[in-house]
Coordinates of C-alpha atoms and ligand atoms in Angstrom, one line a residue:
M1 CA 230.9 118.6 202.9
E2 CA 227.1 119.6 203.8
F3 CA 225.6 122.4 201.7
R4 CA 222.6 124.4 203.1
C5 CA 220.8 127.8 202.1
I6 CA 220.5 130.6 204.6
P7 CA 217.4 132.8 203.8
Q8 CA 216.7 136.3 204.8
D9 CA 218.1 139.5 203.4
L10 CA 222.1 139.9 203.1
A11 CA 222.4 142.1 206.0
S12 CA 220.5 140.0 208.6
A13 CA 221.8 136.7 207.2
L14 CA 225.5 138.0 207.4
G15 CA 225.0 139.5 211.1
A16 CA 223.6 136.2 212.2
W17 CA 225.9 134.0 210.9
A18 CA 228.9 132.6 213.0
G19 CA 230.9 130.6 210.5
D20 CA 234.9 131.2 210.4
T21 CA 235.2 132.0 206.6
L22 CA 232.9 134.3 204.3
V23 CA 233.5 134.8 200.8
V24 CA 231.5 138.0 199.4
G25 CA 231.2 138.7 195.8
L26 CA 231.9 142.3 194.4
F27 CA 231.1 143.9 191.2
A28 CA 234.0 145.9 189.4
S29 CA 234.1 149.4 190.9
G30 CA 233.2 151.0 187.7
D31 CA 230.8 154.4 188.2
S32 CA 228.0 152.4 187.6
N33 CA 228.5 149.8 190.4
R34 CA 229.4 152.5 193.2
E35 CA 225.6 152.1 194.3
D36 CA 226.2 148.3 194.6
P37 CA 224.2 147.7 197.8
R38 CA 226.7 144.9 198.8
R39 CA 229.3 147.5 199.5
Q40 CA 227.0 149.2 201.8
V41 CA 226.4 146.0 203.7
L42 CA 230.0 145.4 203.8
T43 CA 230.9 148.9 205.2
N44 CA 228.2 148.4 208.2
L45 CA 229.2 145.2 209.0
F46 CA 233.1 145.7 208.8
G47 CA 233.8 149.3 208.9
G48 CA 234.5 152.0 206.4
E49 CA 238.1 151.0 206.3
L50 CA 237.3 148.0 204.4
L51 CA 236.6 149.4 201.0
G52 CA 239.5 151.6 201.2
R53 CA 241.6 148.8 202.0
L54 CA 240.5 147.1 199.0
E55 CA 241.2 150.1 196.9
Q56 CA 245.0 150.4 198.6
R57 CA 245.4 146.6 197.7
Q58 CA 244.5 147.6 193.9
F59 CA 241.2 144.7 194.0
T60 CA 239.2 146.0 191.0
A61 CA 236.8 142.9 191.2
K62 CA 237.6 141.9 187.8
P63 CA 236.3 138.1 187.3
G64 CA 238.9 135.6 188.9
E65 CA 240.5 138.0 191.3
S66 CA 240.2 137.5 194.8
I67 CA 241.7 138.9 198.2
S68 CA 241.8 137.3 201.8
I69 CA 241.6 139.4 205.0
E70 CA 242.7 137.9 207.9
R71 CA 240.8 139.3 211.1
L72 CA 242.4 137.8 214.3
G73 CA 240.0 137.7 217.2
A74 CA 237.0 138.8 215.0
S75 CA 234.3 136.9 213.3
P76 CA 234.3 135.6 210.7
Q77 CA 238.2 135.3 211.1
T78 CA 238.8 135.2 207.2
L79 CA 236.8 137.7 204.9
I80 CA 237.4 136.7 201.0
L81 CA 236.4 139.1 198.3
V82 CA 236.2 137.8 194.9
G83 CA 235.5 139.7 191.8
L84 CA 232.5 139.4 189.8
G85 CA 233.0 141.7 186.8
E86 CA 230.6 144.0 185.3
A87 CA 227.3 143.7 186.9
A88 CA 225.7 143.6 183.3
E89 CA 227.9 140.5 182.2
F90 CA 227.3 138.6 185.3
D91 CA 225.8 135.2 184.5
L92 CA 225.4 131.4 185.7
A93 CA 229.2 131.0 184.4
G94 CA 230.5 133.8 186.4
I95 CA 228.9 132.7 189.7
R96 CA 230.5 129.5 189.0
M97 CA 233.9 131.1 188.8
A98 CA 233.3 133.3 191.6
S99 CA 232.4 130.4 193.8
A100 CA 235.1 128.0 192.6
V101 CA 237.9 131.2 193.3
G102 CA 236.1 131.8 196.8
A103 CA 236.3 128.0 197.7
R104 CA 239.7 127.6 197.0
A105 CA 240.8 130.6 198.9
A106 CA 238.8 129.5 201.8
C107 CA 240.2 126.1 201.4
A108 CA 244.0 127.7 201.5
A109 CA 242.6 129.3 204.6
G110 CA 241.7 126.5 206.6
A111 CA 237.9 127.2 206.4
Q112 CA 235.8 124.8 208.3
D113 CA 232.3 126.5 208.1
L114 CA 232.3 128.4 205.0
G115 CA 229.8 131.2 204.1
L116 CA 229.2 132.1 200.2
C117 CA 227.6 135.3 199.5
L118 CA 227.1 136.1 195.7
P119 CA 224.4 137.6 194.1
T120 CA 221.8 135.7 192.4
E121 CA 219.3 138.5 191.2
G122 CA 218.4 137.6 187.7
L123 CA 219.9 134.2 187.2
G124 CA 217.1 132.3 188.9
A125 CA 217.9 131.4 192.7
G126 CA 217.8 127.7 192.2
A127 CA 219.9 127.6 189.1
A128 CA 222.1 129.8 190.9
A129 CA 222.4 127.7 194.0
R130 CA 222.9 124.5 192.0
A131 CA 225.7 126.1 190.1
M132 CA 227.4 127.7 193.3
A133 CA 227.1 124.2 195.1
E134 CA 228.6 122.1 192.1
A135 CA 231.3 124.7 192.0
V136 CA 232.5 124.6 195.3
R137 CA 232.5 120.7 195.4
L138 CA 234.3 120.3 192.1
S139 CA 236.7 122.9 192.6
L140 CA 237.8 121.4 196.0
F141 CA 237.9 117.8 194.6
Q142 CA 241.4 115.9 195.0
D143 CA 242.7 112.8 194.1
Q144 CA 245.4 111.4 195.6
R145 CA 245.0 107.6 194.8
F146 CA 248.3 107.2 193.5
K147 CA 250.6 108.7 196.2
S148 CA 251.9 106.6 199.0
K149 CA 251.5 109.0 201.3
A150 CA 248.2 110.9 200.6
E151 CA 248.3 114.5 202.1
P152 CA 244.7 115.7 201.2
K153 CA 243.9 119.4 202.2
A154 CA 240.7 119.5 204.8
L155 CA 237.7 120.6 203.4
P156 CA 235.1 122.8 205.0
N157 CA 232.4 120.7 207.1
Q158 CA 229.7 123.2 206.1
V159 CA 229.0 125.3 203.4
S160 CA 226.2 127.9 203.7
L161 CA 224.9 129.9 200.7
M162 CA 223.6 133.3 202.0
G163 CA 220.8 135.1 200.9
L164 CA 218.9 132.0 199.4
D165 CA 215.5 130.7 200.5
S166 CA 215.7 127.0 202.0
A167 CA 213.4 126.3 199.4
H168 CA 216.4 125.8 197.0
Q169 CA 218.0 123.2 199.3
A170 CA 215.9 120.8 197.0
C171 CA 218.5 120.9 194.5
F172 CA 221.6 119.5 196.5
A173 CA 220.4 116.1 195.9
A174 CA 221.0 116.8 192.4
V175 CA 224.1 118.5 193.2
D176 CA 225.6 115.5 195.0
A177 CA 224.5 112.9 192.4
T178 CA 225.9 115.2 189.4
C179 CA 229.2 115.8 191.2
A180 CA 229.6 112.1 192.1
G181 CA 229.4 111.4 188.4
V182 CA 231.9 114.0 187.5
E183 CA 234.2 112.8 190.3
L184 CA 233.9 109.1 188.9
A185 CA 234.8 110.4 185.6
R186 CA 237.7 112.2 186.6
Q187 CA 239.1 109.2 188.7
L188 CA 238.8 107.0 185.8
V189 CA 240.5 109.5 183.0
A190 CA 243.2 110.1 185.7
A191 CA 243.8 106.6 186.5
P192 CA 247.2 105.1 184.8
P193 CA 246.5 102.8 181.7
N194 CA 247.9 99.9 183.8
V195 CA 244.9 100.4 186.1
A196 CA 242.1 101.9 184.2
T197 CA 242.0 98.7 181.6
P198 CA 238.8 97.4 179.8
Q199 CA 238.6 95.1 182.7
H200 CA 238.4 97.9 185.2
L201 CA 235.9 99.9 183.2
A202 CA 233.5 96.7 183.1
D203 CA 234.2 96.3 186.9
T204 CA 233.2 100.2 187.4
A205 CA 230.3 99.2 185.3
A206 CA 229.2 96.5 187.5
Q207 CA 229.7 98.4 190.8
I208 CA 227.2 101.1 189.4
A209 CA 225.0 98.0 188.3
Q210 CA 225.0 96.4 191.9
A211 CA 224.8 99.7 194.1
Y212 CA 221.6 101.0 192.0
G213 CA 220.0 98.0 190.5
L214 CA 220.6 98.6 186.8
E215 CA 221.0 95.7 184.5
L216 CA 224.4 95.1 183.0
K217 CA 225.5 93.0 180.0
V218 CA 229.2 92.6 179.3
L219 CA 230.0 91.2 175.7
E220 CA 233.4 89.2 175.7
R221 CA 235.3 89.0 172.6
G222 CA 233.5 86.0 171.4
D223 CA 230.1 87.7 171.8
C224 CA 231.3 90.4 169.7
E225 CA 232.5 88.1 167.1
A226 CA 229.3 86.4 166.9
L227 CA 227.7 89.8 166.2
G228 CA 230.2 90.5 163.4
M229 CA 232.1 93.6 165.1
G230 CA 235.0 93.4 162.8
A231 CA 235.7 97.0 163.4
F232 CA 236.1 97.2 167.2
L233 CA 237.9 93.7 167.0
G234 CA 240.3 94.8 164.8
V235 CA 241.3 97.7 166.9
A236 CA 241.4 95.2 170.1
Q237 CA 243.5 92.6 168.1
G238 CA 247.1 94.3 168.8
S239 CA 246.6 94.2 172.6
D240 CA 247.3 91.4 175.2
L241 CA 244.1 92.6 177.1
P242 CA 240.7 91.3 176.2
P243 CA 238.0 93.8 174.9
K244 CA 234.9 94.4 176.8
F245 CA 231.7 95.5 175.2
I246 CA 229.9 97.1 178.3
H247 CA 226.2 97.9 178.0
L248 CA 224.5 99.0 181.2
T249 CA 220.6 100.1 181.3
Y250 CA 218.8 102.3 183.6
R251 CA 214.9 101.8 183.4
P252 CA 212.8 104.3 185.5
S253 CA 210.3 102.6 187.8
G254 CA 207.2 104.2 185.7
P255 CA 206.6 103.9 182.3
A256 CA 209.4 105.5 179.7
Q257 CA 208.3 108.0 177.5
R258 CA 211.8 108.3 175.9
K259 CA 214.5 105.6 174.9
V260 CA 218.4 107.2 175.0
A261 CA 221.6 105.6 174.3
L262 CA 224.9 107.2 175.4
V263 CA 227.7 105.6 173.6
G264 CA 231.2 106.6 174.9
K265 CA 234.8 105.9 173.3
G266 CA 236.8 103.5 175.6
L267 CA 240.4 103.5 174.3
T268 CA 242.0 102.6 177.7
F269 CA 245.3 103.4 175.9
D270 CA 246.2 104.6 172.4
S271 CA 249.6 104.1 171.0
G272 CA 248.3 104.9 167.6
G273 CA 249.1 101.2 166.5
Y274 CA 251.7 100.7 163.6
N275 CA 251.0 104.5 163.0
L276 CA 252.9 104.9 166.0
K277 CA 252.3 108.2 168.0
T278 CA 255.6 109.8 167.6
A279 CA 257.4 112.5 169.3
G280 CA 255.2 115.7 170.2
S281 CA 251.9 113.6 169.9
Q282 CA 251.6 113.3 173.5
I283 CA 251.4 109.5 173.6
E284 CA 252.3 109.6 177.4
M285 CA 248.9 111.2 177.9
M286 CA 247.0 108.7 176.0
K287 CA 245.5 107.1 179.0
Y288 CA 242.7 110.0 178.6
D289 CA 241.5 108.3 175.2
M290 CA 238.7 106.6 177.6
G291 CA 237.4 110.2 178.5
G292 CA 234.2 109.6 176.4
S293 CA 233.5 106.1 178.2
A294 CA 234.3 108.0 181.7
A295 CA 231.8 110.7 181.0
V296 CA 229.3 107.9 180.1
L297 CA 230.0 105.8 183.0
G298 CA 230.0 109.1 185.2
A299 CA 226.5 110.1 183.7
A300 CA 225.2 106.5 184.5
R301 CA 226.5 107.0 188.1
S302 CA 224.7 110.3 188.6
I303 CA 221.4 109.0 186.8
A304 CA 221.2 106.0 188.5
Q305 CA 221.3 107.9 191.8
L306 CA 218.9 110.8 190.5
Q307 CA 216.3 108.2 189.2
P308 CA 214.9 110.4 186.6
A309 CA 211.3 109.5 185.7
G310 CA 210.0 108.9 182.0
V311 CA 213.4 108.0 180.5
E312 CA 215.3 104.8 179.8
V313 CA 219.3 105.3 179.3
H314 CA 221.5 102.9 177.8
F315 CA 225.2 103.2 178.6
I316 CA 227.5 101.8 176.0
V317 CA 230.9 101.5 175.8
A318 CA 233.1 99.3 173.3
S319 CA 236.4 99.2 175.2
C320 CA 239.9 98.2 174.4
E321 CA 243.5 99.3 173.9
N322 CA 245.0 100.4 170.7
M323 CA 248.5 98.5 170.9
I324 CA 251.2 97.0 168.5
N325 CA 252.0 92.9 168.5
G326 CA 252.3 90.5 166.0
S327 CA 248.7 90.2 165.2
A328 CA 247.8 93.9 165.4
V329 CA 246.0 95.4 162.4
H330 CA 248.5 96.5 159.3
P331 CA 247.9 99.8 158.1
G332 CA 245.8 98.8 154.7
D333 CA 243.7 96.2 156.6
I334 CA 240.1 95.8 155.7
V335 CA 237.7 95.2 158.3
T336 CA 234.1 94.5 158.4
A337 CA 231.8 96.1 160.9
S338 CA 228.5 94.6 162.0
N339 CA 226.2 96.7 159.9
G340 CA 228.2 95.0 156.8
K341 CA 230.3 98.1 155.7
T342 CA 233.8 97.3 154.9
I343 CA 236.3 99.9 156.2
E344 CA 240.1 100.3 154.7
I345 CA 242.3 101.1 157.6
N346 CA 244.5 103.6 156.2
N347 CA 245.5 104.9 159.4
T348 CA 245.6 102.8 162.6
D349 CA 245.6 105.8 165.0
A350 CA 242.2 106.8 163.8
E351 CA 240.7 103.7 165.8
G352 CA 238.3 105.6 168.0
R353 CA 235.9 105.7 165.2
L354 CA 236.4 102.2 164.2
T355 CA 235.2 101.0 167.9
L356 CA 232.2 103.9 167.7
A357 CA 231.1 102.3 164.5
D358 CA 230.1 98.8 166.1
A359 CA 229.1 100.5 169.2
L360 CA 226.8 102.7 167.2
V361 CA 225.1 100.0 165.1
Y362 CA 224.8 98.1 168.3
A363 CA 223.1 101.2 170.1
C364 CA 220.7 101.5 167.0
K365 CA 219.6 98.1 167.2
L366 CA 217.9 98.9 170.5
E367 CA 215.6 101.4 168.8
P368 CA 216.3 104.6 170.9
D369 CA 214.5 107.7 170.3
V370 CA 218.3 109.4 170.1
V371 CA 221.8 108.2 170.3
V372 CA 224.5 110.5 171.7
D373 CA 228.1 109.7 171.5
L374 CA 231.3 111.2 173.3
A375 CA 234.7 110.6 172.1
T376 CA 238.2 111.8 172.4
L377 CA 238.2 111.6 168.6
T378 CA 240.3 113.9 166.9
G379 CA 243.4 116.1 167.4
A380 CA 241.5 118.4 164.8
C381 CA 238.8 119.2 167.2
L382 CA 241.3 120.6 169.8
I383 CA 243.0 122.7 167.3
A384 CA 239.5 124.0 166.1
L385 CA 237.9 124.6 169.3
G386 CA 240.6 124.6 172.1
E387 CA 240.6 123.2 175.2
E388 CA 237.6 124.7 176.8
I389 CA 234.6 124.0 173.9
A390 CA 233.9 120.5 172.7
G391 CA 232.7 120.1 169.0
L392 CA 228.9 119.0 168.5
W393 CA 227.8 117.4 165.3
S394 CA 224.0 116.6 165.0
S395 CA 221.6 115.5 162.3
S396 CA 218.9 117.2 164.2
D397 CA 218.5 120.7 165.0
G398 CA 216.5 120.2 168.0
L399 CA 219.0 117.8 169.5
A400 CA 221.9 120.1 168.9
E401 CA 219.9 122.8 170.5
A402 CA 218.8 120.9 173.6
L403 CA 222.7 119.6 174.0
V404 CA 224.0 123.2 173.8
H405 CA 221.4 124.3 176.5
A406 CA 222.1 121.5 178.8
G407 CA 225.7 122.1 178.3
E408 CA 225.2 126.1 179.3
A409 CA 223.0 124.8 182.4
G410 CA 225.6 122.3 183.3
G411 CA 228.5 124.8 182.8
E412 CA 230.2 123.0 180.0
A413 CA 230.7 124.6 176.4
L414 CA 229.7 122.9 173.1
W415 CA 229.9 124.6 169.7
R416 CA 227.9 123.1 166.8
M417 CA 230.1 122.0 163.7
P418 CA 228.8 121.1 160.4
L419 CA 228.0 117.8 158.8
R420 CA 229.0 118.7 155.3
P421 CA 228.1 115.8 153.1
S422 CA 230.5 116.8 150.1
Y423 CA 233.3 116.2 152.4
K424 CA 232.4 112.3 152.4
Q425 CA 234.4 112.3 149.4
G426 CA 237.6 112.4 151.3
L427 CA 236.7 109.0 152.9
K428 CA 236.2 107.2 149.7
S429 CA 238.3 103.9 149.2
P430 CA 239.4 102.4 146.0
V431 CA 239.1 98.9 147.5
A432 CA 236.5 99.1 150.4
D433 CA 233.4 100.9 151.1
M434 CA 235.2 103.7 152.9
K435 CA 238.5 104.6 154.4
N436 CA 239.1 105.3 158.2
T437 CA 240.8 108.6 157.8
G438 CA 240.3 111.3 155.4
P439 CA 242.6 114.4 154.6
R440 CA 243.9 116.6 157.2
P441 CA 241.9 119.6 156.8
G442 CA 238.5 119.4 158.1
G443 CA 239.8 116.1 160.1
S444 CA 237.1 116.1 162.8
I445 CA 234.1 116.8 160.3
T446 CA 235.2 113.7 158.1
A447 CA 235.6 111.8 161.3
A448 CA 231.8 112.8 162.3
L449 CA 230.6 112.0 158.8
F450 CA 232.5 108.6 159.2
L451 CA 230.2 107.6 162.6
Q452 CA 227.2 109.1 160.8
D453 CA 227.4 106.0 158.5
F454 CA 227.0 103.5 161.3
V455 CA 223.6 105.6 162.6
S456 CA 220.4 104.5 161.4
P457 CA 219.0 107.1 159.0
N458 CA 216.4 109.5 160.6
L459 CA 217.3 108.6 163.8
A460 CA 218.2 111.7 166.0
W461 CA 221.7 111.5 166.9
A462 CA 224.6 113.8 168.2
H463 CA 228.4 113.2 168.2
L464 CA 230.7 115.2 171.0
D465 CA 234.4 115.3 170.1
I466 CA 235.7 116.0 173.5
A467 CA 239.5 115.6 172.6
G468 CA 240.3 118.9 173.8
T469 CA 238.4 119.3 177.0
V470 CA 238.7 116.1 178.9
W471 CA 242.4 117.1 180.2
S472 CA 243.5 120.4 181.5
D473 CA 247.2 121.4 181.8
K474 CA 246.2 123.8 184.6
E475 CA 243.5 124.6 187.0
R476 CA 240.9 126.6 185.4
G477 CA 237.4 127.3 186.4
L478 CA 235.9 124.4 188.3
D479 CA 238.4 122.1 187.0
P480 CA 241.6 121.0 188.8
A481 CA 244.7 120.6 186.6
G482 CA 244.4 117.0 185.0
A483 CA 241.2 115.1 183.9
T484 CA 237.8 117.5 184.2
G485 CA 235.0 115.0 184.0
F486 CA 233.7 116.9 180.9
G487 CA 230.5 115.6 179.7
V488 CA 229.1 114.3 182.8
R489 CA 227.1 117.7 183.4
T490 CA 226.1 118.1 180.2
L491 CA 224.4 114.6 180.1
V492 CA 223.1 114.7 183.2
Q493 CA 221.2 118.0 182.7
W494 CA 220.0 116.8 179.5
I495 CA 218.6 113.6 180.9
E496 CA 217.0 115.4 183.7
Q497 CA 215.2 117.7 181.3
G498 CA 213.6 114.6 179.7
A499 CA 216.2 114.3 176.6
A500 CA 213.5 115.5 175.1
T501 CA 214.0 116.7 171.1
A502 CA 211.9 118.9 169.2
T503 CA 213.1 117.1 165.9
Ligands
LIG601 C1 245.1 112.7 162.9 C2 244.5 111.4 163.3 C3 243.0 111.5 162.1 C4 244.9 110.2 163.2 C5 243.5 111.7 164.9 O1 242.8 112.8 164.8 N1 244.1 110.8 165.6 C6 243.3 111.2 167.0 C7 243.2 109.5 167.5 O2 244.4 109.0 167.8 N2 242.2 109.0 167.7 O3 242.3 107.7 168.3 C8 243.7 112.1 167.8 C9 243.0 112.3 169.1 C10 243.6 113.5 170.0 C11 245.1 112.7 167.7 C12 245.6 113.5 168.4 C13 244.9 113.8 169.8 C14 245.7 114.8 170.8 C15 246.7 115.1 170.9 C16 247.1 115.9 171.7 F1 248.6 116.0 171.6 C17 246.5 116.5 172.4 F2 247.1 117.4 173.6 C18 245.1 116.3 172.4 F3 244.6 116.9 173.6 C19 244.6 115.4 171.6
LIG602 ZN1 244.2 107.1 167.7
LIG603 ZN1 242.1 107.3 170.1

């Protein structure tokens, strides 16, 4: 799939264009939008009957709405109208949605040479071009690796963004790098737990390192023992698969002004351990519990390709399974993390924070300017924010704001949640320094407070709970049903912007 921009004003761009399928966005036909010049252009090109036909078929141009019109013997042979809603409310999220809806309809119609004609006024043409191209590519992504007979739908060869200056084509390199990272993350999350093992994550990191010249260190169980990672290894000890502690490093060719560490939860399967996940807890979905590490490795893939200047990035994943055997942790076991803190494991199903504890201590020893972790950490976050919004906790207002902005730029929603110190009471243990699980109310907040104990004081740190957002039951926006690749676009946008934090 090749992207290009076709400049000129709309009427002449469309008049001269010879592709087979054209997607045109229309604002809702409220009185204030009657004068939409795009309606006039359509009438001039396709005749006065077109708008009447839309009315007859009750196309009201609401966001997400689309209508396909086949035109035998005419060019373009398929005309697809997509709704944009009210002009005053149209934004970057709107252009993404319209691009995805249009691309899917075009693909269903067998488009080879696709034109996309959406209004970019007021959005910033560069940001709009990037949003449109990412939406087309990500909404048409297919994954049939595990079908014995793959039958992929044909994708368009060429996608033209109409009415955009060719100077904006420069963004397509970033689009390709970003989408490749999102696609890798989706593939890692979608792969079953008998394929996506800790070894598989280490192999994936090795492929990225090899392809782009990144540095890779994989710590084996013995190496982790030597570093005193009793929390991570406690989780890993119930599995027949060896744990892998993955540390991938991107160094810019010039000097680095900032050093960033990205840490991802990498539980390739979470059975819950002896606090076994019971009926209704979606144990069969728990391959998704490495979604944080998928986002981190996906971002590594993107950043390795983009080669941003001025920023050194460390990608860290403490990967293992949470399983049950004779040597698995008992509920009640006390483990010692690599910073010396002791933890009473009152719930073996709150294992993610145990693995992250040692990963965060390791990340902080690298003395970065900022640490961001991503994890499918708590069911409570899914309850609080649903499937479209990730929870964000941060010790730094500047970092929190920068990540929310990066999310907006990339099309991922984050909502800041409080690190209320008094809730730490819930993690008090009578026998150890802390318990790993607090009470059910505010469960995602106590989880974040637990992690904070393993981050160096005064270091800018943010935690993203992506338990609700890495998997989608149904097709939604740019996401297909299944793995979304959530987190990659936020991380890539943030790193591209220099990962700067106003502290
Ligand atoms: C209740 C505790 C503290 C044990 C918890 O939050 N456990 C999370 C866990 O197992 N971490 O390792 C947890 C995470 C995700 C619990 C449930 C989910 C979860 C359950 C579902 F049914 C979902 F659809 C979902 F998206 C997440
Ligand atoms: Zn768990
Ligand atoms: Zn888990």
